[in-house]
Every structure is written in C-alpha cells, then in structure tokens.
Coordinates of N, CA and C in Angstrom, one line a residue:
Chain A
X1 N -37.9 175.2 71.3 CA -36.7 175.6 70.7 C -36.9 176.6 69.5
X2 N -38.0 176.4 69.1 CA -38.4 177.3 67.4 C -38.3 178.4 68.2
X3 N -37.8 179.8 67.6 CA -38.2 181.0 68.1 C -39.9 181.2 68.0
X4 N -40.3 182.1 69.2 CA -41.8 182.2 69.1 C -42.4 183.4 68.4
X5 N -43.1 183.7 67.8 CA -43.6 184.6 67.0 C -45.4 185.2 67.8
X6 N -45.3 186.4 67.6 CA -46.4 187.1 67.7 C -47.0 188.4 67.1
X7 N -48.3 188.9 66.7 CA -48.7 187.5 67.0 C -49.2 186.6 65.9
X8 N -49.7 185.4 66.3 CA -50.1 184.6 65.7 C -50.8 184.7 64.4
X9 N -51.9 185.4 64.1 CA -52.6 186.1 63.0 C -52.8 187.3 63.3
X10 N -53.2 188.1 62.1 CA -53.3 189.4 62.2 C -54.2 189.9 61.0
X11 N -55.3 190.4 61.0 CA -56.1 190.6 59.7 C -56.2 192.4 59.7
X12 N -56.1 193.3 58.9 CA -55.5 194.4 58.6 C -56.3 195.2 57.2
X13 N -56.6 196.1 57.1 CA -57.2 196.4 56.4 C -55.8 197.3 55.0
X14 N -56.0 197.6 54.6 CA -55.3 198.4 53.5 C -55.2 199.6 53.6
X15 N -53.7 200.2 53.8 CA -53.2 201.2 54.6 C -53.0 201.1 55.9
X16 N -53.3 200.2 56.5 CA -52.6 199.8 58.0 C -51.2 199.7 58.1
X17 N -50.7 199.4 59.4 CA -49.5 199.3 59.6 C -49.8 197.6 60.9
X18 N -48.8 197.0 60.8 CA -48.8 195.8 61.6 C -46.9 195.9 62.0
X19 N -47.1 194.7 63.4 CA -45.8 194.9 64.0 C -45.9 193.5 63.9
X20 N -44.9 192.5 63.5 CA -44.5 191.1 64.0 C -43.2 190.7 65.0
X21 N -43.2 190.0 65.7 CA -42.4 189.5 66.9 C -41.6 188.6 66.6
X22 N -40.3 188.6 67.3 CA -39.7 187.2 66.8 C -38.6 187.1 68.2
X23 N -39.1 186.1 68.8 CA -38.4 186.0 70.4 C -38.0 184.5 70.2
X24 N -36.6 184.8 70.4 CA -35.6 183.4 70.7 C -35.0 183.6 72.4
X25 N -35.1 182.1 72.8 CA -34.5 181.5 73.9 C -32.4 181.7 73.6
X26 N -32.2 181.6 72.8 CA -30.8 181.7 72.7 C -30.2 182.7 71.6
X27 N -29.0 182.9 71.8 CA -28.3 183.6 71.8 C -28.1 184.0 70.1
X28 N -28.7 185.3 69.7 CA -28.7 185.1 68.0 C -27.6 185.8 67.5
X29 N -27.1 185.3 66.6 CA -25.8 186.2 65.3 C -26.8 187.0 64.2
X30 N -28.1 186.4 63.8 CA -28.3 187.0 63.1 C -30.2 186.2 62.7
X31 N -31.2 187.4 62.4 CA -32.3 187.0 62.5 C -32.8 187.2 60.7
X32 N -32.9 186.7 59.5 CA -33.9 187.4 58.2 C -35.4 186.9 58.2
X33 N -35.9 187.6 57.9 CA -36.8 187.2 57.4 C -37.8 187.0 56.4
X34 N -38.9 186.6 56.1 CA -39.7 185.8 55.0 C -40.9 185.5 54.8
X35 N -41.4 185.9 53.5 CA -42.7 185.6 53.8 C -43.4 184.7 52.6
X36 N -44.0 183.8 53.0 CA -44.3 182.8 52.4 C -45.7 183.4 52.4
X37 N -46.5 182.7 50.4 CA -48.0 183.0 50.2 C -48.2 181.7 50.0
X38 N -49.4 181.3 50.2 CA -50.2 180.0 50.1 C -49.9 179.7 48.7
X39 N -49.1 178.1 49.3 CA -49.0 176.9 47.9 C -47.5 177.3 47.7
X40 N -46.7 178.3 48.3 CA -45.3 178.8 47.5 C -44.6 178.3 48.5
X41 N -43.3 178.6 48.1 CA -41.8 178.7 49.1 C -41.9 179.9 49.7
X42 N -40.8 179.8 50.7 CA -40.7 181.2 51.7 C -39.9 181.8 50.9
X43 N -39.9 183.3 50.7 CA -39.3 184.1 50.0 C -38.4 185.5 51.1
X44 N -37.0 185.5 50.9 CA -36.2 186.0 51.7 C -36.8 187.7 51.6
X45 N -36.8 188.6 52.4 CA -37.4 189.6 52.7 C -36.1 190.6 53.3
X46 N -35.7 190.2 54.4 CA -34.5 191.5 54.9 C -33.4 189.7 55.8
X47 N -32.5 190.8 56.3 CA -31.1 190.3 56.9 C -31.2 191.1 58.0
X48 N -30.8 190.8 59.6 CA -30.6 191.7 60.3 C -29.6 190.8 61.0
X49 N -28.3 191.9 61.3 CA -27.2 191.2 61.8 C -26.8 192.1 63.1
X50 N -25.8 191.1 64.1 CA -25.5 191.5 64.8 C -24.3 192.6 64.4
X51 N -24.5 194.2 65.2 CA -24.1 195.3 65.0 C -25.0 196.1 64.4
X52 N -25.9 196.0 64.2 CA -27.1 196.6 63.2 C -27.3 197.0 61.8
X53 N -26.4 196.4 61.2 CA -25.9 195.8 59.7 C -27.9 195.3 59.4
X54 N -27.9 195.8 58.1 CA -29.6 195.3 58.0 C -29.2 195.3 56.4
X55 N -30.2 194.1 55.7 CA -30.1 194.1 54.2 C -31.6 193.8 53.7
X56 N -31.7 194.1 53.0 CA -33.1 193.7 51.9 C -33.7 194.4 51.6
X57 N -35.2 194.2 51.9 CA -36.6 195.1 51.3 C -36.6 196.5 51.6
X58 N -36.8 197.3 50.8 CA -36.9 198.6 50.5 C -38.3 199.6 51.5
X59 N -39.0 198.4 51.7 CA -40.7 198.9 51.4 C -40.5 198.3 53.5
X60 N -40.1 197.6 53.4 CA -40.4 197.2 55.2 C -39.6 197.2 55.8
X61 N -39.5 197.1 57.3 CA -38.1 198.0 58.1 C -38.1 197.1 59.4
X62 N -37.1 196.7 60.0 CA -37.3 195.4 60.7 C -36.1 196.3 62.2
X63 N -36.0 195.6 63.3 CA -35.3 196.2 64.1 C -34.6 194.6 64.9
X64 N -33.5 194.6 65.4 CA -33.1 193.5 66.0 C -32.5 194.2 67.0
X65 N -33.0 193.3 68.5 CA -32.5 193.6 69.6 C -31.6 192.0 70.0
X66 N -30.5 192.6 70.0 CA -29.4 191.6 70.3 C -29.7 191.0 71.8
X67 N -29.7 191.7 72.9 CA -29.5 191.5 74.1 C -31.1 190.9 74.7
X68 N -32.0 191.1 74.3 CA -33.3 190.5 74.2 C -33.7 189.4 73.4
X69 N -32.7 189.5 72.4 CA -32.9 188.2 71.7 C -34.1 188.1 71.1
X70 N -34.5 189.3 70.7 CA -35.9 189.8 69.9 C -35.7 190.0 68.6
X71 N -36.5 190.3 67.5 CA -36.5 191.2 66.7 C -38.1 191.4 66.1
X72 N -38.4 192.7 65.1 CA -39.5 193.0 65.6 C -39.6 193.1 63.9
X73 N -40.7 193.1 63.2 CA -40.8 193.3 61.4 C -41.8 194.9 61.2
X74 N -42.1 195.2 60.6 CA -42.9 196.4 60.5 C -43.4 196.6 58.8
X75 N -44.3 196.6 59.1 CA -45.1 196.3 58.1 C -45.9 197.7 58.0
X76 N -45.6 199.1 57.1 CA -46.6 200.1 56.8 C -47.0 200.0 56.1
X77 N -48.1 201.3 56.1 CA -49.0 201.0 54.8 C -49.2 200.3 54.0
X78 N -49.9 199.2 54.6 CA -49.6 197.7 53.8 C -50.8 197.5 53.0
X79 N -49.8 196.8 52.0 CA -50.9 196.2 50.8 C -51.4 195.4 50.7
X80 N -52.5 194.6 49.8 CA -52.9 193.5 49.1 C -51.8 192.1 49.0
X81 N -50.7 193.0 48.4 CA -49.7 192.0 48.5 C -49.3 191.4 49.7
X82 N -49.0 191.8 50.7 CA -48.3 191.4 52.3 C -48.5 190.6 52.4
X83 N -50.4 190.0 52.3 CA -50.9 189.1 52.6 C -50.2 187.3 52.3
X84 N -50.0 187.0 53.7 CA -49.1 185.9 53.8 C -48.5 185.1 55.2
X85 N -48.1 184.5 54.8 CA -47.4 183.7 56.2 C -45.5 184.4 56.8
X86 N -45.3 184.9 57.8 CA -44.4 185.5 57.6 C -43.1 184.8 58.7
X87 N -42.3 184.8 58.7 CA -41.9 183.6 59.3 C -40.2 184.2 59.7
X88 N -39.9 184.2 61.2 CA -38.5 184.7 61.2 C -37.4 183.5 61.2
X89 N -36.1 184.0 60.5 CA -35.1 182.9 60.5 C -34.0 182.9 61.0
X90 N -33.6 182.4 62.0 CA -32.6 182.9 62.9 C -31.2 181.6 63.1
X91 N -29.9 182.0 63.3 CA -28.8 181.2 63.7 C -28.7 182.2 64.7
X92 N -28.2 181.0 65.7 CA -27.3 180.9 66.9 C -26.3 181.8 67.2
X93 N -25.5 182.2 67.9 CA -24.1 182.5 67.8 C -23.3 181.5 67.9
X94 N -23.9 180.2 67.7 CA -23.2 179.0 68.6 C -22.2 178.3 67.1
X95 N -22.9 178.5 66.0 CA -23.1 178.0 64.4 C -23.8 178.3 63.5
X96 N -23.3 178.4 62.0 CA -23.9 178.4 61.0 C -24.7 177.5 60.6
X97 N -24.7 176.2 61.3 CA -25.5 175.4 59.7 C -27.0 175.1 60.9
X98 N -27.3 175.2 62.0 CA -28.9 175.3 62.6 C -29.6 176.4 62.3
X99 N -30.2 176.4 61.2 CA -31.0 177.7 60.8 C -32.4 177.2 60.9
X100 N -32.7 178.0 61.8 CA -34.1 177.7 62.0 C -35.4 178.8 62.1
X101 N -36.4 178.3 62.0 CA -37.6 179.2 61.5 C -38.4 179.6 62.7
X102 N -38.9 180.8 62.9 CA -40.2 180.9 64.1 C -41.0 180.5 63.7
X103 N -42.1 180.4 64.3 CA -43.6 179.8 64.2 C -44.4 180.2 63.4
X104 N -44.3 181.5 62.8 CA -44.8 181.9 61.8 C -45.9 182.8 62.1
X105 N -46.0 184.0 61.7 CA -47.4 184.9 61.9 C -48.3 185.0 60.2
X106 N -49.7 184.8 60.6 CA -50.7 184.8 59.3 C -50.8 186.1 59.3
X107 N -50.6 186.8 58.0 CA -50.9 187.7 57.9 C -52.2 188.2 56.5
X108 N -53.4 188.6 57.1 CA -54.1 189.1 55.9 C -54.4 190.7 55.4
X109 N -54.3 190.8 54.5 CA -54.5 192.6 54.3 C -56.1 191.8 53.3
X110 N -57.1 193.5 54.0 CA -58.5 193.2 53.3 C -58.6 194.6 52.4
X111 N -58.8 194.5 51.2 CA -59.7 195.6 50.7 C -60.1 196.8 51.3
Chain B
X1 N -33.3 180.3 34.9 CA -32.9 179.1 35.6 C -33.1 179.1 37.0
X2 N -34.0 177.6 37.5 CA -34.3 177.5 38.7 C -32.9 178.1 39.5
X3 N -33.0 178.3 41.0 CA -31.9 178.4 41.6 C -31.7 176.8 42.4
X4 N -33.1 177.1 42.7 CA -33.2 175.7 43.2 C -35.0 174.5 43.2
X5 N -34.0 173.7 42.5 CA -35.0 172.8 42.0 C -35.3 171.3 42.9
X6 N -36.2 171.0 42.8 CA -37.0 170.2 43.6 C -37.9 169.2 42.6
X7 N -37.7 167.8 43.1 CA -38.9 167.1 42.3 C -39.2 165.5 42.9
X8 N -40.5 166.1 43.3 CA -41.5 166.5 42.3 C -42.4 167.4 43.4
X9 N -43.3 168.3 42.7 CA -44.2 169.1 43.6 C -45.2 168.2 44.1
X10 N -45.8 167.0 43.7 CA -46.3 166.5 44.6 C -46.4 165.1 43.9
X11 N -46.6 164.5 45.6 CA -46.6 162.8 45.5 C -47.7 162.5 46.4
X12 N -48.0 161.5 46.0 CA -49.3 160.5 46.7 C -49.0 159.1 46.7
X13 N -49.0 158.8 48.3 CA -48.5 157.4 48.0 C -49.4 156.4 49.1
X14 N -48.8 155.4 49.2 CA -49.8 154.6 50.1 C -48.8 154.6 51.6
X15 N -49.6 153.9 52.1 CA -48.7 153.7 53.8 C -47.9 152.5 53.6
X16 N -46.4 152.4 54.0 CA -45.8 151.6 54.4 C -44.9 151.6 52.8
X17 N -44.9 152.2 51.7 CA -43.9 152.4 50.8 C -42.9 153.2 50.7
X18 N -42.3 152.9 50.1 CA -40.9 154.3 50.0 C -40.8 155.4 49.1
X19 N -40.6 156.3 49.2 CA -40.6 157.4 48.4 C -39.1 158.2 48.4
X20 N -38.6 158.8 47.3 CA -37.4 159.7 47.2 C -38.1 161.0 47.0
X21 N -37.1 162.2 46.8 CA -37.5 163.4 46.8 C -36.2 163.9 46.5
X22 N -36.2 164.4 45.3 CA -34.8 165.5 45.0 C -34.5 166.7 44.7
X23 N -32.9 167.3 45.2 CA -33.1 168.4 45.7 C -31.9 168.9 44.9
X24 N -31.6 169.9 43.8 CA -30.5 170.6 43.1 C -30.6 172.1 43.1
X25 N -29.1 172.6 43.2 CA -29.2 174.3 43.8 C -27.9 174.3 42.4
X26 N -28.3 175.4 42.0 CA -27.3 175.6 40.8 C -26.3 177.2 41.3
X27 N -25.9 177.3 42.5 CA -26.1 178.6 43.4 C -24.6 178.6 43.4
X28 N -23.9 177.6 43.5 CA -22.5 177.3 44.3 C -22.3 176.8 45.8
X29 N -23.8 176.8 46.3 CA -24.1 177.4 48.0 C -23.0 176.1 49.0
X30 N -23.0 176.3 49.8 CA -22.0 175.0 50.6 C -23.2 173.8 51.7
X31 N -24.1 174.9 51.6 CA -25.0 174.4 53.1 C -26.6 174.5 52.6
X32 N -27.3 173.0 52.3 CA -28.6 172.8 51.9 C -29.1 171.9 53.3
X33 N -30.5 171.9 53.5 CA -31.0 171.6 54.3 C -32.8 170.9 53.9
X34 N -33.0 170.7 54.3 CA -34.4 169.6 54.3 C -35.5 170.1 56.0
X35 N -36.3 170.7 55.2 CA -37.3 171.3 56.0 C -38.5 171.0 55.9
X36 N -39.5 170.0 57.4 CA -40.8 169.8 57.1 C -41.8 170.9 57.6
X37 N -43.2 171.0 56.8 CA -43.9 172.1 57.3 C -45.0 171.4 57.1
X38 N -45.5 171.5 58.7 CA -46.6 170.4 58.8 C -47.8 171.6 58.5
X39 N -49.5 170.6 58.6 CA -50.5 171.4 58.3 C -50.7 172.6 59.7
X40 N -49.8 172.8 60.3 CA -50.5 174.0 61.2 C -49.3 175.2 60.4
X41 N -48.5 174.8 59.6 CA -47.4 176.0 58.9 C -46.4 176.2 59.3
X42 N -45.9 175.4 60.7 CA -44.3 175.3 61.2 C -43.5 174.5 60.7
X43 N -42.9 175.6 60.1 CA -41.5 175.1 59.5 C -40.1 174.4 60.1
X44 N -40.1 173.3 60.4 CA -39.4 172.6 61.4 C -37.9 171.7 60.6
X45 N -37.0 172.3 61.0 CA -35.3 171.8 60.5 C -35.6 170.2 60.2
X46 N -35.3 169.5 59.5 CA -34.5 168.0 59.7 C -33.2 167.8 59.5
X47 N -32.4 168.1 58.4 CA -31.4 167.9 58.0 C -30.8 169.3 57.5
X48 N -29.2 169.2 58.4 CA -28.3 169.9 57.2 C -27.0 169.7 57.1
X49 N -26.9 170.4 55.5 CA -25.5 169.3 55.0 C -24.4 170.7 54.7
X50 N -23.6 170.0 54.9 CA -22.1 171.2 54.7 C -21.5 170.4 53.5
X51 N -21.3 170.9 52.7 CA -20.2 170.3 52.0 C -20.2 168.6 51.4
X52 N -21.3 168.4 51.6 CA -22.1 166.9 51.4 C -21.7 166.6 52.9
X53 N -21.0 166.7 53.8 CA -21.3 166.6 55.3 C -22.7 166.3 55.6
X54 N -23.4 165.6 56.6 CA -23.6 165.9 57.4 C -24.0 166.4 58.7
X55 N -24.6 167.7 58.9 CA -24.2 168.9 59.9 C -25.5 168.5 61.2
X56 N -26.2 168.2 61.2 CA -27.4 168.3 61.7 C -28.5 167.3 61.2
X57 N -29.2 166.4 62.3 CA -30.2 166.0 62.6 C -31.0 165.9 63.5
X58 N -32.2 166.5 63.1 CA -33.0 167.1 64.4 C -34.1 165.8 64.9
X59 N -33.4 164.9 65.2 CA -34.3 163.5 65.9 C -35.4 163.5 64.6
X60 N -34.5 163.6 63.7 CA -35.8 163.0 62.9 C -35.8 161.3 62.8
X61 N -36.7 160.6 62.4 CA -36.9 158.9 62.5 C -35.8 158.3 61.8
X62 N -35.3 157.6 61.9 CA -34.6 156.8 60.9 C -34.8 156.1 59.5
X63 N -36.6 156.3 59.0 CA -36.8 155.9 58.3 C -36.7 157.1 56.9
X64 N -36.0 158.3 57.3 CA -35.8 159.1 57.0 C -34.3 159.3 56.6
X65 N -33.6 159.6 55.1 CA -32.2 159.0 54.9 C -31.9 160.5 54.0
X66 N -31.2 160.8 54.2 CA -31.1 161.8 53.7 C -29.2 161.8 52.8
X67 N -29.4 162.3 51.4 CA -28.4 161.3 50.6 C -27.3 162.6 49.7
X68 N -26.7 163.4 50.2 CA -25.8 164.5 48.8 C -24.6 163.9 48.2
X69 N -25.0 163.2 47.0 CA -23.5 162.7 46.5 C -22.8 164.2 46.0
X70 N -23.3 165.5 46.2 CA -22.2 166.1 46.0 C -23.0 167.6 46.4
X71 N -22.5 168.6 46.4 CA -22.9 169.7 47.5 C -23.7 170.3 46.5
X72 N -24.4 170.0 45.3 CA -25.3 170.5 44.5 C -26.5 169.8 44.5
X73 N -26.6 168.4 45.2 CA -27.7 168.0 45.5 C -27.6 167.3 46.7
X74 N -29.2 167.2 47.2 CA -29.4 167.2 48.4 C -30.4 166.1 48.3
X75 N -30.8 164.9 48.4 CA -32.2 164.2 48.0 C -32.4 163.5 49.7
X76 N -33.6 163.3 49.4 CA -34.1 162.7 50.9 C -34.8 161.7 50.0
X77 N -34.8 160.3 50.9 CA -35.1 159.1 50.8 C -36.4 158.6 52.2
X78 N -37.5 158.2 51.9 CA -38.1 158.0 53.1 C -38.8 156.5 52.9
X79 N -38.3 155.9 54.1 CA -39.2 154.4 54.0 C -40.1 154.3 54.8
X80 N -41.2 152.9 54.7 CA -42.1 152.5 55.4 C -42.9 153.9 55.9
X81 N -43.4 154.7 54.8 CA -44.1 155.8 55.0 C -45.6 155.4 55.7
X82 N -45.4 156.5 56.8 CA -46.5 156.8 57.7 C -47.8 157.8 57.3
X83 N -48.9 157.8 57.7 CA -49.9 159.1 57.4 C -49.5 159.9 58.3
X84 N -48.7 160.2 59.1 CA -47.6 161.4 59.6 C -47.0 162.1 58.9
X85 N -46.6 161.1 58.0 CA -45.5 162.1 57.1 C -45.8 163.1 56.7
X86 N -47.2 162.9 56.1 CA -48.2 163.9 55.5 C -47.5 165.4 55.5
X87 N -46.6 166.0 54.7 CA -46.4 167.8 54.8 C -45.9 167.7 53.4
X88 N -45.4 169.4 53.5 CA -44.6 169.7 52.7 C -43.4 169.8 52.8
X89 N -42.5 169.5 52.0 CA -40.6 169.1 52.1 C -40.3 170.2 51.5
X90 N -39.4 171.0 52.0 CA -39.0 171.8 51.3 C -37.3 172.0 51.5
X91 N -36.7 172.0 50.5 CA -35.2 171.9 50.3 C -34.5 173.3 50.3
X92 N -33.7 173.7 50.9 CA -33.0 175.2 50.8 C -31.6 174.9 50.5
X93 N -31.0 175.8 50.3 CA -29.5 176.1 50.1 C -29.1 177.7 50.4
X94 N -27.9 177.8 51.5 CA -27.4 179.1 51.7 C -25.9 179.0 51.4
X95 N -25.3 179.9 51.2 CA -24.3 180.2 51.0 C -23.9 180.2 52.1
X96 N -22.4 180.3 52.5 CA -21.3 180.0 53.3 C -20.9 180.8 54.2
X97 N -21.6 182.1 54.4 CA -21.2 182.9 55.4 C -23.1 183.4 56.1
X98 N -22.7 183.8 57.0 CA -23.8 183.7 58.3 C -25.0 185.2 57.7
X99 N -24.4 185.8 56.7 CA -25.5 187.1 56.0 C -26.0 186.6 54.7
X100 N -26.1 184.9 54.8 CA -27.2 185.4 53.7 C -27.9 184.1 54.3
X101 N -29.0 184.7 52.6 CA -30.4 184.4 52.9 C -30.5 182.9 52.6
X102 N -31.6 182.1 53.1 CA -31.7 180.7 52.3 C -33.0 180.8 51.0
X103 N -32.4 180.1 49.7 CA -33.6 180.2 48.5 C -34.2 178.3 48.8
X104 N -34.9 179.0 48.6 CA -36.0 177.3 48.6 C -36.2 177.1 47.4
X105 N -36.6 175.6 47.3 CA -37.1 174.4 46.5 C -39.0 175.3 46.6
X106 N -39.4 174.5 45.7 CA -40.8 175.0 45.3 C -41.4 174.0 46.4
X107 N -41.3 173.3 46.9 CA -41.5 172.4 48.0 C -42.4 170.6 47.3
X108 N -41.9 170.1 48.1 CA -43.2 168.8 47.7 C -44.1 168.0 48.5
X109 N -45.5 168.5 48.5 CA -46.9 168.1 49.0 C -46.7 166.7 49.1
X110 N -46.2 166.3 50.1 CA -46.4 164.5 50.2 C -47.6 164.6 51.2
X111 N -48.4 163.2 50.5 CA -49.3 163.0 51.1 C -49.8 161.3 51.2
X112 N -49.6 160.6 52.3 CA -49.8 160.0 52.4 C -50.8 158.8 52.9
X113 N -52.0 158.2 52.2 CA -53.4 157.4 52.2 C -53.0 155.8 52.6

C-alpha cells in the first residue's frame, strides 16, 4: 500500500543530475515531497497538486502524472547537500487525514 | 520556537515496560499523526487525529494508545514493550487543507533491551 519508490539508492558524483520515482496503486489528490538526512526529521521540499499547481524548492523541479499515479523528483546539478533519504508523501483522493510516505530513495552525492 | 516538539529524543528501556512519548505543535494545525520508521527507513502511518478525533489506525497492536487531550498535543502511550518496537516515532502536524506540507517532531530513538 506504501507508494513504491525508485530507485532504491543512488550514489552520484557532484554536478550530476538524478531522477526519483514515486508510483502509487491509488488514486492521488496530491504528492510533496522530503528529504530527510541521517539522525533528523523529514524536511518538506515541494507540493505537487492535482492540476499542476506545484509549490516549494526553488533549486529542484518535480513533475506529477495524475493519470499514472506517478510522480517523478529531479535532482540537477546536485550538491554535497542533497545527500539524503528522500521520501514521497502522498493523500488519496479518497481523504485528507491518510498521509502516507513512499519507501524512500538513499540518496548520496560524492566529492 | 519549536513548531513541533517532541520528548524525548531518546529512550531506552527494558522488555515488557511502559513508556509515553509526547507530541506538541504550536502551528494551529487540526491533523497530527504518529509515524514509525523502522531500521530499513520506511516511514509507516500509525495514527491520525483530526481535531483530537481519531481519524485512522493502521492495525497497529493494541498495546499502542495513542492520547490528544486537545488538538495541540498528540502523546502516544506504549505498554508491555517488545524488542520490535525498536524505531524511531516521529510526530507530524498538517494543517487543514490537502496543499500543505507535514512539519515533524525531531523524532524519538526508542530502543528496546
């Protein structure tokens, strides 16, 4: 039932670009996402809503496919920083209060 | 000022005791929830509350109690603790409409010997 994420890790050198996955079985209103660093809380990153309404980070650019029940993260030219657990958060169309998390992708950026 | 506070960052306890865990959002938010993340990093629902409601329990055990005397706190209560329990709890609060984001609790390392 967790949305499935891919992929699973991804190690990335500095100035790369990485794509993360986020596939739900049911029917989404709306997907954000988050990326949590080792030992912290998940920290909110973008909003992507149904109509193509998108809110947050400035630096990364995310796409939501309604009818696929996808959505995809995009990660350029990435930094030192990125490096982290990244994790999509998705409701239903069904209700507000099941908010649930994907499986999470490791993400490392190297020197 | 925290948005949302959590306590304590970590506990150690024995098998078969009880432990609490508390959870305060100074946000206004209507809808906090209780999230475990076990050691592989999946972040998995247990509880969410509307309004000190009730909204959702995801088959979690019963020995698991989850308590909001009022929609600024959120505390979970756990008895006859298992070496399952073993994760990290982490507490959120979102606001009331379906475009925003959830802020987390700093989370709490339970770990149970």
């Amino acid at each position: 039932q967790q949305p499935v994420q891919s992929p699973q890790a991804v190690i990335l050198r500095e100035g790369e670009d990485a794509v993360i996955n986020c596939s739900s079985s049911k029917a989404l209103y709306s997907v954000h996402w988050y990326r949590q660093k080792h030992g912290e809380a998940p920290v909110f990153l973008m909003i992507l809503l149904k109509g193509g309404e998108q809110k947050g980070h400035d630096k990364i650019s995310a796409s939501f496919n309604e009818k696929k029940q996808q959505s995809s993260l995009y990660l350029t030219a990435s930094q030192l920083s990125y490096s982290g657990t990244y994790f999509c958060g998705t409701e239903s169309t069904s209700g507000t209060y099941k908010y649930i998390f994907g499986t999470g992708t490791r993400l490392k950026v190297l020197a | 000022d925290t948005a949302v506070s959590q306590t304590p960052k970590y506990l150690v306890t024995q098998m078969g005791n009880d432990k609490s865990i508390k959870c305060e959002q100074n946000l206004g938010h209507d809808t906090m929830y209780w999230y475990k993340q076990d050691s592989k990093k999946f972040l998995k629902i247990m509880f969410s509350y509307n309004n000190k409601e009730l909204i959702i329990n995801e088959t979690v055990p019963n020995r698991f109690s989850p308590k909001s005397p009022d929609k600024a706190h959120l505390n979970l209560h756990i008895n006859s603790l298992e070496l399952g329990d073993s994760a990290v709890y982490f507490c959120a609060s979102r606001g009331g409409t379906r475009d925003t984001e959830a802020f987390f609790g700093q989370g709490t390392r339970l770990t149970v010997v």
